[in-house]
Amino acid sequence: LFDTVTGLAAFPTRWTPGEGFPAVEAWVHEAFNRSGGGGRIYTQGYTHREAGARHNIVSGEPMDRRGVVLVGAHFDSISETPATYAPGANDNATGVAAMIEACRVLNRVPLRKGLVFVAFSGEEQDLQGSTACAEIARRQGWPIELMINLDMLGHHPARPEAPLYIEYDQGNAVAANDAPARRYGELAARLAATFTTLHTEHTDIWDSDYMPFEAQGYPCIGFYDGGAEAPEYHSTADVPEALDLDRLEQATRLLVATLAAVAGLGG
């Protein structure tokens, strides 16, 4: 986990409109390769309003006929000086690290459903990468049974008992996906109590990469550490040294447990 976080934070900036952003895309693609996730890893192109051609990175087979659980995390960053320095360690190298680690851990585990992992670009510019991905998913008919979004998982809270928020859809654009989203969110909370040391609370989904998928009708939940209230948020102080790596590890355990439960062990 720490290697992924520090590898991403080593880029001076991961600002999607930046000239150096294609190198960040290539790094994430190779990180999926290094994870041993196997299967198909590819770039999914779209047109970013400010940057032109940009890409999400996809690992897995989105058209798996058994149905899929999609995990998403954005790999771009922002700060007061986004063009020159935006380390983005918690927001959101931690989410990407958890996603890649879950891909590695579950690589050779037999499951009854497929897993698809997507690293989104353009989140900090109105969710452009995830919006493009959700539109492609709906147009192509990806059989997504659940979308899990990871956005900030390693904030170091002032209180050790501060919760990890397990978000689930509670209204928003489509009403029909609320009930399954709640069931999945409540399942994740039970798994957190069983397999982690985390305190958890529920809240609605808001302002991250699950929103375009919810608008397309897919059930959505998210894991979030409350880091948007931290002084490091969207700043040059969002560096790896400020993270709580134990909480990141526990959040990753929760992700793996949730994926194993929803995708079904023993496929």
Short mmCIF file of C-alpha atoms in Angstrom, two decimals:
data_model
loop_
_atom_site.label_atom_id
_atom_site.label_comp_id
_atom_site.label_asym_id
_atom_site.label_seq_id
_atom_site.Cartn_x
_atom_site.Cartn_y
_atom_site.Cartn_z
CA LEU A 1 0.00 0.00 0.00
CA PHE A 2 2.72 2.45 0.97
CA ASP A 3 4.69 1.74 -2.19
CA THR A 4 1.69 2.63 -4.35
CA VAL A 5 0.96 5.79 -2.37
CA THR A 6 4.55 6.99 -2.48
CA GLY A 7 4.90 6.07 -6.15
CA LEU A 8 1.94 8.22 -7.08
CA ALA A 9 2.89 11.05 -4.73
CA ALA A 10 6.37 11.12 -6.29
CA PHE A 11 4.91 12.77 -9.38
CA PRO A 12 5.16 16.52 -8.79
CA THR A 13 1.52 16.72 -9.81
CA ARG A 14 -1.18 14.42 -11.13
CA TRP A 15 -3.32 17.29 -12.37
CA THR A 16 -5.28 15.90 -15.30
CA PRO A 17 -4.81 18.93 -17.61
CA GLY A 18 -1.04 18.91 -17.02
CA GLU A 19 1.36 18.12 -19.85
CA GLY A 20 2.93 15.30 -17.84
CA PHE A 21 -0.30 13.48 -17.12
CA PRO A 22 0.18 10.73 -19.75
CA ALA A 23 3.16 9.52 -17.71
CA VAL A 24 0.85 9.17 -14.70
CA GLU A 25 -1.59 7.13 -16.78
CA ALA A 26 1.26 4.84 -17.85
CA TRP A 27 2.38 4.42 -14.23
CA VAL A 28 -1.09 3.34 -13.12
CA HIS A 29 -1.36 0.92 -16.04
CA GLU A 30 1.96 -0.65 -15.02
CA ALA A 31 0.88 -0.76 -11.36
CA PHE A 32 -2.07 -2.93 -12.36
CA ASN A 33 0.38 -5.13 -14.30
CA ARG A 34 2.66 -5.41 -11.28
CA SER A 35 -0.27 -6.40 -9.08
CA GLY A 36 -0.56 -9.66 -10.99
CA GLY A 37 -4.26 -9.00 -11.42
CA GLY A 38 -4.11 -10.83 -14.72
CA GLY A 39 -6.71 -10.68 -17.40
CA ARG A 40 -7.35 -7.62 -19.48
CA ILE A 41 -5.77 -4.27 -18.59
CA TYR A 42 -6.44 -1.42 -20.97
CA THR A 43 -6.78 2.34 -21.32
CA GLN A 44 -10.26 3.75 -21.85
CA GLY A 45 -10.05 7.00 -23.78
CA TYR A 46 -12.30 10.04 -23.50
CA THR A 47 -12.09 13.74 -24.32
CA HIS A 48 -11.36 15.92 -21.30
CA ARG A 49 -12.75 19.45 -21.70
CA GLU A 50 -9.51 21.18 -20.71
CA ALA A 51 -6.89 18.58 -21.61
CA GLY A 52 -8.14 16.82 -24.73
CA ALA A 53 -7.33 13.11 -24.94
CA ARG A 54 -7.17 11.48 -21.51
CA HIS A 55 -7.71 7.96 -20.22
CA ASN A 56 -9.12 5.84 -17.44
CA ILE A 57 -7.26 2.59 -16.70
CA VAL A 58 -9.40 -0.57 -16.57
CA SER A 59 -8.42 -3.97 -15.17
CA GLY A 60 -10.84 -6.86 -15.68
CA GLU A 61 -13.53 -7.95 -18.10
CA PRO A 62 -16.49 -5.55 -17.93
CA MET A 63 -18.71 -7.80 -20.05
CA ASP A 64 -18.38 -10.85 -17.79
CA ARG A 65 -21.70 -12.66 -18.24
CA ARG A 66 -21.74 -13.70 -14.58
CA GLY A 67 -22.18 -10.06 -13.57
CA VAL A 68 -19.50 -7.76 -12.22
CA VAL A 69 -18.63 -5.74 -9.15
CA LEU A 70 -16.89 -2.55 -10.23
CA VAL A 71 -14.38 -0.81 -7.97
CA GLY A 72 -13.35 2.73 -8.82
CA ALA A 73 -10.82 5.24 -7.48
CA HIS A 74 -9.52 8.44 -9.05
CA PHE A 75 -5.78 8.83 -9.54
CA ASP A 76 -5.61 12.55 -10.39
CA SER A 77 -4.77 15.20 -7.81
CA ILE A 78 -5.19 18.91 -7.14
CA SER A 79 -3.86 21.59 -4.77
CA GLU A 80 -3.42 25.35 -4.47
CA THR A 81 -0.78 25.00 -7.20
CA PRO A 82 -2.12 22.11 -9.32
CA ALA A 83 0.05 22.76 -12.36
CA THR A 84 3.30 22.46 -10.42
CA TYR A 85 2.83 20.57 -7.13
CA ALA A 86 -0.10 18.44 -6.00
CA PRO A 87 1.09 15.27 -4.21
CA GLY A 88 -2.42 13.98 -3.52
CA ALA A 89 -1.35 11.26 -1.09
CA ASN A 90 -4.67 10.83 0.69
CA ASP A 91 -6.74 12.33 -2.14
CA ASN A 92 -6.54 9.89 -3.70
CA ALA A 93 -3.39 7.78 -3.88
CA THR A 94 -4.79 5.89 -0.88
CA GLY A 95 -7.92 4.86 -2.78
CA VAL A 96 -5.86 3.71 -5.75
CA ALA A 97 -3.53 1.78 -3.43
CA ALA A 98 -6.43 -0.06 -1.79
CA MET A 99 -7.92 -0.88 -5.19
CA ILE A 100 -4.66 -2.27 -6.60
CA GLU A 101 -4.02 -4.28 -3.44
CA ALA A 102 -7.53 -5.78 -3.59
CA CYS A 103 -6.87 -6.67 -7.23
CA ARG A 104 -3.65 -8.45 -6.18
CA VAL A 105 -5.18 -10.30 -3.22
CA LEU A 106 -8.23 -11.55 -5.11
CA ASN A 107 -6.39 -12.36 -8.33
CA ARG A 108 -6.37 -16.13 -7.87
CA VAL A 109 -9.37 -16.49 -5.58
CA PRO A 110 -12.28 -18.30 -7.27
CA LEU A 111 -15.33 -16.03 -7.36
CA ARG A 112 -18.81 -16.44 -8.76
CA LYS A 113 -18.85 -12.94 -10.27
CA GLY A 114 -16.29 -10.87 -12.11
CA LEU A 115 -14.32 -8.00 -10.62
CA VAL A 116 -13.52 -4.87 -12.61
CA PHE A 117 -11.18 -2.18 -11.28
CA VAL A 118 -11.14 1.30 -12.84
CA ALA A 119 -8.70 4.12 -12.07
CA PHE A 120 -10.41 7.35 -13.09
CA SER A 121 -8.76 10.54 -14.29
CA GLY A 122 -10.45 13.94 -14.35
CA GLU A 123 -12.27 13.55 -11.02
CA GLU A 124 -11.14 16.97 -9.84
CA GLN A 125 -12.68 18.54 -12.95
CA ASP A 126 -16.32 17.58 -12.41
CA LEU A 127 -15.93 13.79 -12.52
CA GLN A 128 -15.11 13.76 -16.22
CA GLY A 129 -13.37 10.37 -16.33
CA SER A 130 -16.00 8.51 -14.35
CA THR A 131 -18.78 10.20 -16.28
CA ALA A 132 -17.28 8.92 -19.52
CA CYS A 133 -16.85 5.44 -18.03
CA ALA A 134 -20.43 5.29 -16.72
CA GLU A 135 -21.78 6.32 -20.13
CA ILE A 136 -19.69 3.61 -21.82
CA ALA A 137 -20.86 1.06 -19.25
CA ARG A 138 -24.52 1.84 -19.90
CA ARG A 139 -24.10 1.99 -23.67
CA GLN A 140 -22.22 -1.31 -23.83
CA GLY A 141 -24.40 -3.01 -21.22
CA TRP A 142 -21.82 -3.78 -18.54
CA PRO A 143 -23.65 -6.07 -16.07
CA ILE A 144 -22.66 -4.06 -12.98
CA GLU A 145 -24.36 -5.33 -9.83
CA LEU A 146 -22.55 -2.91 -7.51
CA MET A 147 -20.15 0.02 -7.88
CA ILE A 148 -17.79 0.65 -4.92
CA ASN A 149 -16.00 4.01 -4.90
CA LEU A 150 -12.81 4.66 -2.90
CA ASP A 151 -11.99 8.30 -2.26
CA MET A 152 -9.62 9.06 0.64
CA LEU A 153 -8.86 6.19 3.01
CA GLY A 154 -5.79 7.24 5.02
CA HIS A 155 -6.65 10.48 6.82
CA HIS A 156 -5.02 10.66 10.27
CA PRO A 157 -7.92 11.71 12.51
CA ALA A 158 -7.59 13.68 15.72
CA ARG A 159 -9.69 11.02 17.49
CA PRO A 160 -8.74 7.32 17.14
CA GLU A 161 -12.42 6.39 17.24
CA ALA A 162 -13.25 8.61 14.25
CA PRO A 163 -15.33 6.61 11.77
CA LEU A 164 -14.69 5.38 8.31
CA TYR A 165 -17.82 6.39 6.42
CA ILE A 166 -19.60 3.67 4.49
CA GLU A 167 -21.65 5.67 2.05
CA TYR A 168 -24.65 4.34 0.18
CA ASP A 169 -27.05 5.89 -2.29
CA GLN A 170 -30.00 7.57 -0.59
CA GLY A 171 -31.98 9.21 -3.38
CA ASN A 172 -30.01 11.28 -5.88
CA ALA A 173 -30.88 10.80 -9.59
CA VAL A 174 -32.44 7.32 -9.59
CA ALA A 175 -34.72 5.90 -6.90
CA ALA A 176 -34.73 2.26 -7.99
CA ASN A 177 -31.11 1.65 -6.97
CA ASP A 178 -31.54 2.92 -3.39
CA ALA A 179 -32.66 -0.35 -1.78
CA PRO A 180 -29.84 -2.55 -3.12
CA ALA A 181 -27.30 0.19 -2.32
CA ARG A 182 -28.52 0.23 1.28
CA ARG A 183 -28.28 -3.55 1.55
CA TYR A 184 -24.70 -3.48 0.27
CA GLY A 185 -23.79 -0.61 2.59
CA GLU A 186 -25.20 -2.42 5.60
CA LEU A 187 -23.36 -5.58 4.57
CA ALA A 188 -20.09 -3.66 4.43
CA ALA A 189 -20.70 -2.28 7.94
CA ARG A 190 -21.22 -5.81 9.30
CA LEU A 191 -18.02 -6.95 7.60
CA ALA A 192 -16.12 -4.00 9.09
CA ALA A 193 -17.27 -5.03 12.55
CA THR A 194 -16.15 -8.62 11.93
CA PHE A 195 -12.87 -8.21 10.05
CA THR A 196 -11.49 -4.78 10.99
CA THR A 197 -10.87 -2.49 13.95
CA LEU A 198 -12.71 0.38 12.26
CA HIS A 199 -15.62 2.30 13.66
CA THR A 200 -18.06 3.02 10.86
CA GLU A 201 -20.97 5.34 10.16
CA HIS A 202 -23.32 5.56 7.21
CA THR A 203 -23.86 8.61 5.05
CA ASP A 204 -25.15 9.39 1.56
CA ILE A 205 -22.95 9.32 -1.52
CA TRP A 206 -21.80 12.76 -2.64
CA ASP A 207 -19.51 14.53 -5.10
CA SER A 208 -17.24 11.69 -6.20
CA ASP A 209 -16.95 9.09 -8.93
CA TYR A 210 -19.94 7.00 -7.93
CA MET A 211 -22.35 9.81 -8.87
CA PRO A 212 -22.26 9.19 -12.67
CA PHE A 213 -22.83 5.47 -12.09
CA GLU A 214 -25.76 6.17 -9.77
CA ALA A 215 -27.24 8.42 -12.45
CA GLN A 216 -27.01 5.51 -14.90
CA GLY A 217 -29.03 3.36 -12.47
CA TYR A 218 -26.31 1.23 -10.84
CA PRO A 219 -26.33 0.57 -7.07
CA CYS A 220 -23.44 2.50 -5.51
CA ILE A 221 -21.61 2.60 -2.20
CA GLY A 222 -18.35 4.22 -1.15
CA PHE A 223 -15.66 4.15 1.51
CA TYR A 224 -14.44 7.55 2.74
CA ASP A 225 -12.34 8.63 5.73
CA GLY A 226 -13.61 12.15 6.41
CA GLY A 227 -10.47 13.68 4.94
CA ALA A 228 -12.29 16.51 3.18
CA GLU A 229 -12.43 18.22 6.58
CA ALA A 230 -8.66 17.94 7.11
CA PRO A 231 -6.32 20.92 6.63
CA GLU A 232 -4.28 18.89 4.11
CA TYR A 233 -7.27 18.46 1.78
CA HIS A 234 -6.61 19.77 -1.76
CA SER A 235 -3.31 21.24 -0.63
CA THR A 236 0.41 20.75 -1.06
CA ALA A 237 0.44 19.33 2.50
CA ASP A 238 -1.33 16.15 1.36
CA VAL A 239 1.85 14.07 1.53
CA PRO A 240 2.49 10.42 2.49
CA GLU A 241 4.05 11.40 5.83
CA ALA A 242 0.67 12.77 6.99
CA LEU A 243 -1.19 9.48 6.47
CA ASP A 244 -2.48 6.94 8.96
CA LEU A 245 -1.31 3.74 7.28
CA ASP A 246 -3.04 1.51 9.82
CA ARG A 247 -6.40 2.98 8.87
CA LEU A 248 -5.55 2.57 5.19
CA GLU A 249 -4.74 -1.09 5.80
CA GLN A 250 -8.00 -1.63 7.69
CA ALA A 251 -10.01 0.07 4.93
CA THR A 252 -8.32 -2.22 2.41
CA ARG A 253 -9.24 -5.26 4.50
CA LEU A 254 -12.84 -4.03 4.42
CA LEU A 255 -12.71 -3.66 0.64
CA VAL A 256 -11.37 -7.20 0.17
CA ALA A 257 -13.98 -8.65 2.54
CA THR A 258 -16.78 -6.78 0.79
CA LEU A 259 -15.67 -7.91 -2.64
CA ALA A 260 -15.37 -11.52 -1.47
CA ALA A 261 -18.85 -11.38 0.02
CA VAL A 262 -20.58 -9.67 -2.91
CA ALA A 263 -18.75 -11.46 -5.71
CA GLY A 264 -19.10 -14.79 -3.94
CA LEU A 265 -16.27 -17.08 -2.90
CA GLY A 266 -16.02 -20.48 -4.52
CA GLY A 267 -16.92 -19.64 -8.11
#
